[in-house]
């Protein structure tokens, strides 16, 4: 949880210093985050270097800065979890998804684990917490492998690519919230976890909209 946060800056630029309380109650200082803005609405990394993997995609330049910034914030634990939502036609969403994954992989190297899932029906809800007979399963198990200090390490970052409709959005609502998520048996942290939600229909539910750090209309 957040132990303390300090924000300072001037017009169109800010610096954020954040201290977290870890599971063992020790304190962890996150690196200072320096952000700037052209419009006073979205702030991005002060030193944004255009990435060739994004430049070769169909993603507009002004959106590339957002992707670079959100990826950095997810990797240094400022977003727990990071939530990016893709809307639009399927081919366009796939292009964005592939470009996003290529970029995140280029930053994480071998320290990343990915999981693709479809949550479109009531039966698919078991993919979130696992089957009722399981103590730990589904996305809860995947995320716990990234964050549980008692699990053998080797994977530092987790990316979940979820194709969802209204049923899937509702099923994921708790996992998309910042902070710990709980099942009947388990509590998990979502440090260094990114969700990429690809909407198979055009209805974005309020629960997901409020939890999203960026919503890309991939067809515009």
PDB file of C-alpha atoms in Angstrom, residues 58-138:
ATOM      1  CA  UNK A  58      -0.210   1.974 -37.202  1.00  0.00           C
ATOM      2  CA  UNK A  59      -0.323   3.667 -33.791  1.00  0.00           C
ATOM      3  CA  UNK A  60      -0.265   7.490 -34.143  1.00  0.00           C
ATOM      4  CA  UNK A  61       2.785   9.283 -32.742  1.00  0.00           C
ATOM      5  CA  UNK A  62       0.847  11.114 -30.020  1.00  0.00           C
ATOM      6  CA  UNK A  63      -0.389   7.757 -28.680  1.00  0.00           C
ATOM      7  CA  UNK A  64       3.075   6.214 -28.742  1.00  0.00           C
ATOM      8  CA  UNK A  65       4.180   8.574 -25.954  1.00  0.00           C
ATOM      9  CA  UNK A  66       1.293   7.322 -23.821  1.00  0.00           C
ATOM     10  CA  UNK A  67       2.224   3.689 -24.398  1.00  0.00           C
ATOM     11  CA  UNK A  68       5.876   4.329 -23.538  1.00  0.00           C
ATOM     12  CA  UNK A  69       4.881   6.161 -20.345  1.00  0.00           C
ATOM     13  CA  UNK A  70       2.314   3.590 -19.172  1.00  0.00           C
ATOM     14  CA  UNK A  71       4.755   0.754 -19.820  1.00  0.00           C
ATOM     15  CA  UNK A  72       7.420   2.489 -17.740  1.00  0.00           C
ATOM     16  CA  UNK A  73       4.964   3.159 -14.906  1.00  0.00           C
ATOM     17  CA  UNK A  74       3.849  -0.484 -14.906  1.00  0.00           C
ATOM     18  CA  UNK A  75       7.449  -1.731 -14.800  1.00  0.00           C
ATOM     19  CA  UNK A  76       8.500   0.496 -11.876  1.00  0.00           C
ATOM     20  CA  UNK A  77       5.305  -0.245  -9.887  1.00  0.00           C
ATOM     21  CA  UNK A  78       3.505   3.095 -10.166  1.00  0.00           C
ATOM     22  CA  UNK A  79       0.524   1.262 -11.684  1.00  0.00           C
ATOM     23  CA  UNK A  80      -0.634  -1.875  -9.875  1.00  0.00           C
ATOM     24  CA  UNK A  81      -2.045  -3.057 -12.191  1.00  0.00           C
ATOM     25  CA  UNK A  82      -1.771  -1.127 -15.443  1.00  0.00           C
ATOM     26  CA  UNK A  83      -5.005  -1.299 -17.445  1.00  0.00           C
ATOM     27  CA  UNK A  84      -5.135  -0.553 -21.186  1.00  0.00           C
ATOM     28  CA  UNK A  85      -8.376  -1.030 -23.104  1.00  0.00           C
ATOM     29  CA  UNK A  86      -8.596  -1.499 -26.870  1.00  0.00           C
ATOM     30  CA  UNK A  87     -11.807  -0.784 -28.762  1.00  0.00           C
ATOM     31  CA  UNK A  88     -12.634  -0.725 -32.461  1.00  0.00           C
ATOM     32  CA  UNK A  89     -12.596  -3.284 -35.258  1.00  0.00           C
ATOM     33  CA  UNK A  90     -10.925  -6.637 -34.621  1.00  0.00           C
ATOM     34  CA  UNK A  91      -8.078  -6.190 -37.115  1.00  0.00           C
ATOM     35  CA  UNK A  92      -7.257  -2.762 -35.703  1.00  0.00           C
ATOM     36  CA  UNK A  93      -7.349  -4.054 -32.110  1.00  0.00           C
ATOM     37  CA  UNK A  94      -5.040  -6.904 -33.084  1.00  0.00           C
ATOM     38  CA  UNK A  95      -2.565  -4.458 -34.652  1.00  0.00           C
ATOM     39  CA  UNK A  96      -2.471  -2.374 -31.446  1.00  0.00           C
ATOM     40  CA  UNK A  97      -2.213  -5.464 -29.275  1.00  0.00           C
ATOM     41  CA  UNK A  98       0.718  -6.850 -31.259  1.00  0.00           C
ATOM     42  CA  UNK A  99       2.547  -3.508 -31.226  1.00  0.00           C
ATOM     43  CA  UNK A 100       1.988  -3.145 -27.473  1.00  0.00           C
ATOM     44  CA  UNK A 101       3.290  -6.639 -26.773  1.00  0.00           C
ATOM     45  CA  UNK A 102       6.368  -6.179 -28.969  1.00  0.00           C
ATOM     46  CA  UNK A 103       7.227  -2.989 -27.101  1.00  0.00           C
ATOM     47  CA  UNK A 104       6.670  -4.418 -23.615  1.00  0.00           C
ATOM     48  CA  UNK A 105       8.728  -7.505 -24.522  1.00  0.00           C
ATOM     49  CA  UNK A 106      11.556  -5.290 -25.748  1.00  0.00           C
ATOM     50  CA  UNK A 107      11.668  -3.606 -22.330  1.00  0.00           C
ATOM     51  CA  UNK A 108      11.151  -6.666 -20.134  1.00  0.00           C
ATOM     52  CA  UNK A 109      13.410  -9.105 -21.963  1.00  0.00           C
ATOM     53  CA  UNK A 110      13.205 -12.637 -20.594  1.00  0.00           C
ATOM     54  CA  UNK A 111      11.611 -11.472 -17.328  1.00  0.00           C
ATOM     55  CA  UNK A 112       8.065 -11.466 -18.685  1.00  0.00           C
ATOM     56  CA  UNK A 113       5.240 -13.977 -18.682  1.00  0.00           C
ATOM     57  CA  UNK A 114       2.116 -13.579 -20.813  1.00  0.00           C
ATOM     58  CA  UNK A 115      -1.335 -15.123 -20.614  1.00  0.00           C
ATOM     59  CA  UNK A 116      -4.101 -14.811 -23.198  1.00  0.00           C
ATOM     60  CA  UNK A 117      -7.667 -15.493 -22.156  1.00  0.00           C
ATOM     61  CA  UNK A 118     -11.206 -15.108 -23.493  1.00  0.00           C
ATOM     62  CA  UNK A 119     -13.997 -14.313 -21.038  1.00  0.00           C
ATOM     63  CA  UNK A 120     -17.191 -14.174 -23.044  1.00  0.00           C
ATOM     64  CA  UNK A 121     -19.650 -16.538 -21.318  1.00  0.00           C
ATOM     65  CA  UNK A 122     -20.771 -17.350 -17.787  1.00  0.00           C
ATOM     66  CA  UNK A 123     -18.710 -20.552 -17.916  1.00  0.00           C
ATOM     67  CA  UNK A 124     -15.608 -18.488 -18.702  1.00  0.00           C
ATOM     68  CA  UNK A 125     -15.785 -16.786 -15.299  1.00  0.00           C
ATOM     69  CA  UNK A 126     -13.876 -19.742 -13.831  1.00  0.00           C
ATOM     70  CA  UNK A 127     -10.865 -18.494 -15.783  1.00  0.00           C
ATOM     71  CA  UNK A 128     -10.627 -15.571 -13.360  1.00  0.00           C
ATOM     72  CA  UNK A 129     -10.443 -17.353  -9.973  1.00  0.00           C
ATOM     73  CA  UNK A 130     -10.222 -20.964 -11.118  1.00  0.00           C
ATOM     74  CA  UNK A 131     -12.667 -23.786 -10.562  1.00  0.00           C
ATOM     75  CA  UNK A 132     -14.556 -23.855  -7.232  1.00  0.00           C
ATOM     76  CA  UNK A 133     -12.564 -26.951  -6.203  1.00  0.00           C
ATOM     77  CA  UNK A 134      -9.237 -25.131  -6.623  1.00  0.00           C
ATOM     78  CA  UNK A 135      -7.611 -23.190  -3.806  1.00  0.00           C
ATOM     79  CA  UNK A 136      -5.683 -21.221  -6.398  1.00  0.00           C
ATOM     80  CA  UNK A 137      -6.420 -21.098 -10.107  1.00  0.00           C
ATOM     81  CA  UNK A 138      -7.101 -18.982 -13.158  1.00  0.00           C
TER      82      UNK A 138
END
